[in-house]
PDB file of C-alpha atoms in Angstrom:
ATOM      1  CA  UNK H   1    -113.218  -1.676 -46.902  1.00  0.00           C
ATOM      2  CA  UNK H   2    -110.849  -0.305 -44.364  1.00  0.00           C
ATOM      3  CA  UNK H   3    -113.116   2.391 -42.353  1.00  0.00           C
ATOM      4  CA  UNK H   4    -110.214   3.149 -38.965  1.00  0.00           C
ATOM      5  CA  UNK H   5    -106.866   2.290 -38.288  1.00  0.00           C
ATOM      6  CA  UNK H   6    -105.123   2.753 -35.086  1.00  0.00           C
ATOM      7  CA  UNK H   7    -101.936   2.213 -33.268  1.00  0.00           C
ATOM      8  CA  UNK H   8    -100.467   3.005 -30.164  1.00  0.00           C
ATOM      9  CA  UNK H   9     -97.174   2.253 -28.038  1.00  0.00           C
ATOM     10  CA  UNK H  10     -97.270   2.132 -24.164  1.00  0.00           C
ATOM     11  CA  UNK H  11     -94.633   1.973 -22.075  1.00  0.00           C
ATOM     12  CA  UNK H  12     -94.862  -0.985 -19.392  1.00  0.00           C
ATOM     13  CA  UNK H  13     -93.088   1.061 -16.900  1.00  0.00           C
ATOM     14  CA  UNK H  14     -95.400   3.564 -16.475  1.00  0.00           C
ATOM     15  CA  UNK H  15     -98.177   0.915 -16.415  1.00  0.00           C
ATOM     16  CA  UNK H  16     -95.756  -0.984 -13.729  1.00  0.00           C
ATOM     17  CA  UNK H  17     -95.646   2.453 -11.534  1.00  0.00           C
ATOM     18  CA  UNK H  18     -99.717   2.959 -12.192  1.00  0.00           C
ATOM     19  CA  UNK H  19    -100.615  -0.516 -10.529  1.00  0.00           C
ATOM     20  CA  UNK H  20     -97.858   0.033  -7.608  1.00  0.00           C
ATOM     21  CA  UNK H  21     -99.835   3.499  -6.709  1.00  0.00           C
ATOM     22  CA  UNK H  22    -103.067   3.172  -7.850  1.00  0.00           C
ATOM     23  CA  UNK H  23    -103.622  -0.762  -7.780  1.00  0.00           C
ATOM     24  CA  UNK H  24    -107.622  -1.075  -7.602  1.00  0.00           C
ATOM     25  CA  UNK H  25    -108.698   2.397  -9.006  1.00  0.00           C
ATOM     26  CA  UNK H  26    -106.738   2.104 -12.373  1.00  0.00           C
ATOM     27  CA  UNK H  27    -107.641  -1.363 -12.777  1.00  0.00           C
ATOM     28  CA  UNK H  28    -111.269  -0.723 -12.782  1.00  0.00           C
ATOM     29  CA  UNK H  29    -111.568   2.543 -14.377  1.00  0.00           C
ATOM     30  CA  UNK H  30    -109.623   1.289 -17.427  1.00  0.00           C
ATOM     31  CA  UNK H  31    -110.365  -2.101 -17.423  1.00  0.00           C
ATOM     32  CA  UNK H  32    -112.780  -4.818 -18.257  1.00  0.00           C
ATOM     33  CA  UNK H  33    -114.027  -7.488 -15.604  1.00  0.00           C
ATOM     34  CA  UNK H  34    -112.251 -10.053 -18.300  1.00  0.00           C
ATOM     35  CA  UNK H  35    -109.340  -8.102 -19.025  1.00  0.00           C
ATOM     36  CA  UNK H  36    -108.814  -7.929 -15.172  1.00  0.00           C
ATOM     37  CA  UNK H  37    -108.884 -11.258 -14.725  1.00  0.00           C
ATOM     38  CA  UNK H  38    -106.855 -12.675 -17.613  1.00  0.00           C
ATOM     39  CA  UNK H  39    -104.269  -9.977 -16.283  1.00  0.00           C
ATOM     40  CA  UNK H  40    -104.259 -10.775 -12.446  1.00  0.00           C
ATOM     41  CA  UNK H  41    -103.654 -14.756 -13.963  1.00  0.00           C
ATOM     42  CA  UNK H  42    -100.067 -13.611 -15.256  1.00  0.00           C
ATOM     43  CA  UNK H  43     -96.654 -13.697 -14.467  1.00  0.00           C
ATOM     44  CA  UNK H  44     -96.445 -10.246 -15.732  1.00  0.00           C
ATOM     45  CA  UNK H  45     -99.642  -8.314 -15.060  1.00  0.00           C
ATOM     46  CA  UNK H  46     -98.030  -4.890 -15.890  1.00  0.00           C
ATOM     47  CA  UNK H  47     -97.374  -6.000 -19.618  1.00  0.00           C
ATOM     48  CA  UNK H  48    -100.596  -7.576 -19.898  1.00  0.00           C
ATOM     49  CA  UNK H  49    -102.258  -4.605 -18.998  1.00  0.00           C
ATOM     50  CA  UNK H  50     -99.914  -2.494 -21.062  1.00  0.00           C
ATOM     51  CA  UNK H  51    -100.828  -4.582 -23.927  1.00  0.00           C
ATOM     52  CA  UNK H  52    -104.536  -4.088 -23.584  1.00  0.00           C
ATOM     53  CA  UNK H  53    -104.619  -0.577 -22.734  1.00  0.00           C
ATOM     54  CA  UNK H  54    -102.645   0.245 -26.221  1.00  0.00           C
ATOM     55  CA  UNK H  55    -105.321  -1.753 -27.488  1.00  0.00           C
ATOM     56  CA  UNK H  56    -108.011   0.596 -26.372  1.00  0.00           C
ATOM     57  CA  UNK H  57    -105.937   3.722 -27.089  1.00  0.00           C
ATOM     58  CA  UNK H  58    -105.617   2.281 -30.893  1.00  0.00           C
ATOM     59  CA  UNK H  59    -108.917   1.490 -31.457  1.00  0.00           C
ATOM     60  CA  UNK H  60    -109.992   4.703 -29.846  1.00  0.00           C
ATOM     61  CA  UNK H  61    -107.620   5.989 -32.907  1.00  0.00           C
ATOM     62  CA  UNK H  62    -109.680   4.002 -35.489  1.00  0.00           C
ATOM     63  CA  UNK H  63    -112.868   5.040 -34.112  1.00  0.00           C
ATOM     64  CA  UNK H  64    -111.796   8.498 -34.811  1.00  0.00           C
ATOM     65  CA  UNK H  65    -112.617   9.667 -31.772  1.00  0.00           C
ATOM     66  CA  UNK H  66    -109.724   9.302 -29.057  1.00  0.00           C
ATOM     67  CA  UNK H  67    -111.202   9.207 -25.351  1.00  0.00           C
ATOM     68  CA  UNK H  68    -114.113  11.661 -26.000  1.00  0.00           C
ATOM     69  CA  UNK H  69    -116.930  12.284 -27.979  1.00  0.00           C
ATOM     70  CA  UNK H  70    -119.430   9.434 -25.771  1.00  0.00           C
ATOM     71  CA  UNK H  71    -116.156   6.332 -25.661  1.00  0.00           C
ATOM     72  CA  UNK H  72    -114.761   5.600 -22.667  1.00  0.00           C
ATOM     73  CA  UNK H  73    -112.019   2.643 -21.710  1.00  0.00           C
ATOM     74  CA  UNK H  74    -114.299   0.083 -20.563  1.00  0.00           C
ATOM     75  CA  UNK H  75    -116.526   0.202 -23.677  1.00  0.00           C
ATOM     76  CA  UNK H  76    -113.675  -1.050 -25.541  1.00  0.00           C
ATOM     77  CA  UNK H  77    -112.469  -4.475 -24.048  1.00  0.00           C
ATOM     78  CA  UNK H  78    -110.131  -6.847 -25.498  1.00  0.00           C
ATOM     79  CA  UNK H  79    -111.014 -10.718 -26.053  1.00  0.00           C
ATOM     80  CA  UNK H  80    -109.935 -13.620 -27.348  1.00  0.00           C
ATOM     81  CA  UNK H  81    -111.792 -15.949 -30.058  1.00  0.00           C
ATOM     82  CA  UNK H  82    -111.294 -19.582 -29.173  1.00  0.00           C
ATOM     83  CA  UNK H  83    -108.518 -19.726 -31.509  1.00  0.00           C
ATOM     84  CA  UNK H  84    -106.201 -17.303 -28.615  1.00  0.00           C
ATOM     85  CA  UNK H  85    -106.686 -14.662 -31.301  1.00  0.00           C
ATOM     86  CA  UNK H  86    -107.126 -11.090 -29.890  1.00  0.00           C
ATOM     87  CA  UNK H  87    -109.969  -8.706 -30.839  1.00  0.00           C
ATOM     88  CA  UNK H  88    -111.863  -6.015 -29.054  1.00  0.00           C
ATOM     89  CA  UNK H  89    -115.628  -6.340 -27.834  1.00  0.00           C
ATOM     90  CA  UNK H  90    -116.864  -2.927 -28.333  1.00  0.00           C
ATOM     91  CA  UNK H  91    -120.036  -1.525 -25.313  1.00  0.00           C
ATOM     92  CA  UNK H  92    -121.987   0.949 -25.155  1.00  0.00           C
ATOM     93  CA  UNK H  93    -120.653   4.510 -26.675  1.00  0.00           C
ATOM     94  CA  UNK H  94    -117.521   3.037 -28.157  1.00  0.00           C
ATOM     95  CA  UNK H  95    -120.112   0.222 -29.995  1.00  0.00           C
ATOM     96  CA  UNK H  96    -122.384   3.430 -30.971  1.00  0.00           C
ATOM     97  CA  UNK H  97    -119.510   5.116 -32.818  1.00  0.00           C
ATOM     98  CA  UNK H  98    -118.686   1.947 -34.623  1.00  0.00           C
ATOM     99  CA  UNK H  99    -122.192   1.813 -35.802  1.00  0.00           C
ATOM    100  CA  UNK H 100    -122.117   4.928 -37.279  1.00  0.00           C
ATOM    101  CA  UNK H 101    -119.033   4.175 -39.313  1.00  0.00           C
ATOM    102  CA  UNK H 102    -120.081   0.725 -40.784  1.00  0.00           C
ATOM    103  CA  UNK H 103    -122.374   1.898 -43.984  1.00  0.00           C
ATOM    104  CA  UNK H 104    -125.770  -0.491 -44.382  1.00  0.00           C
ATOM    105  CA  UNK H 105    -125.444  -3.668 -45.661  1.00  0.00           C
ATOM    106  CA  UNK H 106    -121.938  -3.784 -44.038  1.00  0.00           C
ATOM    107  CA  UNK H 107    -120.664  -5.912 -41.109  1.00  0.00           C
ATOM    108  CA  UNK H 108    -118.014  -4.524 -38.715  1.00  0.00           C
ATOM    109  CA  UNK H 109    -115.002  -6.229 -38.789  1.00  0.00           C
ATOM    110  CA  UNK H 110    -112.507  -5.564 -35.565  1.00  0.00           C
ATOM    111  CA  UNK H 111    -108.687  -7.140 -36.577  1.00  0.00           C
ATOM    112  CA  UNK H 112    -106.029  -6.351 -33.089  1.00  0.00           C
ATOM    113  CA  UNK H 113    -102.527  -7.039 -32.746  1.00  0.00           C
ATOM    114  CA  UNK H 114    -100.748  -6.959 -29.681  1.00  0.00           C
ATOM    115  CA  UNK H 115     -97.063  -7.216 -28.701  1.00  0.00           C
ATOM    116  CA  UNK H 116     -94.738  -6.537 -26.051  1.00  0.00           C
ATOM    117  CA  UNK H 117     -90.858  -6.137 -25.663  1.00  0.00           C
ATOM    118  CA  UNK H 118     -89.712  -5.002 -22.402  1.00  0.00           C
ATOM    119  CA  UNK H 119     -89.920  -2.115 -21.537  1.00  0.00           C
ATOM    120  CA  UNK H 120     -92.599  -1.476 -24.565  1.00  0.00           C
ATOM    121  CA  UNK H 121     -96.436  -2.839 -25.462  1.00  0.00           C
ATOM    122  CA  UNK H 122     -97.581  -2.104 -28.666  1.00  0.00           C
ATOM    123  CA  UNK H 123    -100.799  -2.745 -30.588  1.00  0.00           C
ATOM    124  CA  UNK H 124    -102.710  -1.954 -33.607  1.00  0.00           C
ATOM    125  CA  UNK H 125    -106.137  -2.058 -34.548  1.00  0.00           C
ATOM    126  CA  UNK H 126    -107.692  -2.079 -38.126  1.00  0.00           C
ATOM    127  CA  UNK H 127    -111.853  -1.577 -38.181  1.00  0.00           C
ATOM    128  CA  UNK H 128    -113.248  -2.607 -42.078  1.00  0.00           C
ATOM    129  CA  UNK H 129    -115.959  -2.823 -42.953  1.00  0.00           C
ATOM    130  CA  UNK H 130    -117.625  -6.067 -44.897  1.00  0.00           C
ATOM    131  CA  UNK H 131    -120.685  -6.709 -46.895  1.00  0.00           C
ATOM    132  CA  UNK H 132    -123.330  -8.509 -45.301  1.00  0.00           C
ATOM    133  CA  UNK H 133    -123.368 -11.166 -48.056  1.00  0.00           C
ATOM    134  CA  UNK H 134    -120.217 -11.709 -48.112  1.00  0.00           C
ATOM    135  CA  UNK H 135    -118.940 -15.239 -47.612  1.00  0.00           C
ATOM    136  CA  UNK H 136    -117.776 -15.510 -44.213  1.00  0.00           C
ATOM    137  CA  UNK H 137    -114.356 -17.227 -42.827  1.00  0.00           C
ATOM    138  CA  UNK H 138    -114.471 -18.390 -39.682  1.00  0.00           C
ATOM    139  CA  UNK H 139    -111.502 -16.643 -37.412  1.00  0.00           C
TER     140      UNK H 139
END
């Protein structure tokens, strides 16, 4: 069952003019120790950051809760499985909330698609919920 859905659309821009003023202090506030790093690896940093911080702001969306009520942007940190699939590794007060949605006997299920097209980044995130006995497909 589908429990949150979430999208958001970020301009790489504004990401672009972020990292030229505020290099070091947006990069950690926002984002992950493995985020940072798959980022600083890029050609294009600014898109690959733009990418994952529509992630956050769409699952944010699916959690219900936006940037507030105990979920903050590093509790929310996009992956990948060993497939190069993207998902989000949820910490702390963003991995509280999700625990409160899931009902018992249910397994939280995070699916994330991201996407950029100069000059946009664009993701969305669906959060469903599945039953613990339910026969499981590898991602």
């Amino acid at each position: 069952m589908i429990i949150g859905i979430g999208s958001d659309l970020c301009d790489i821009r504004r990401i672009e003019k972020t990292l030229s003023r505020f290099p070091e202090r947006f990069t950690k506030r926002v984002f992950t120790e493995v985020e940072r790093a798959k980022a600083e690896g890029r050609a294009n940093k600014a898109a690959t950051y733009a990418k994952r911080f529509a992630a956050k702001e769409a699952c944010s969306k699916a959690l219900g809760t936006g940037l507030s009520m105990g979920v903050a942007w590093k509790e929310m940190g996009v992956t990948n499985l060993p497939s190069g699939k993207p998902t989000l590794n949820l910490t702390a007060g963003a991995k509280e909330r999700l625990d409160k949605l899931v009902p018992e006997g249910f397994s939280p299920r995070i699916d994330l698609t991201i996407t950029d097209d100069y000059p946009l980044a664009q993701a969305f995130v669906v959060i469903s919920a599945w039953p613990q006995d339910w026969p499981h497909v590898k991602p």
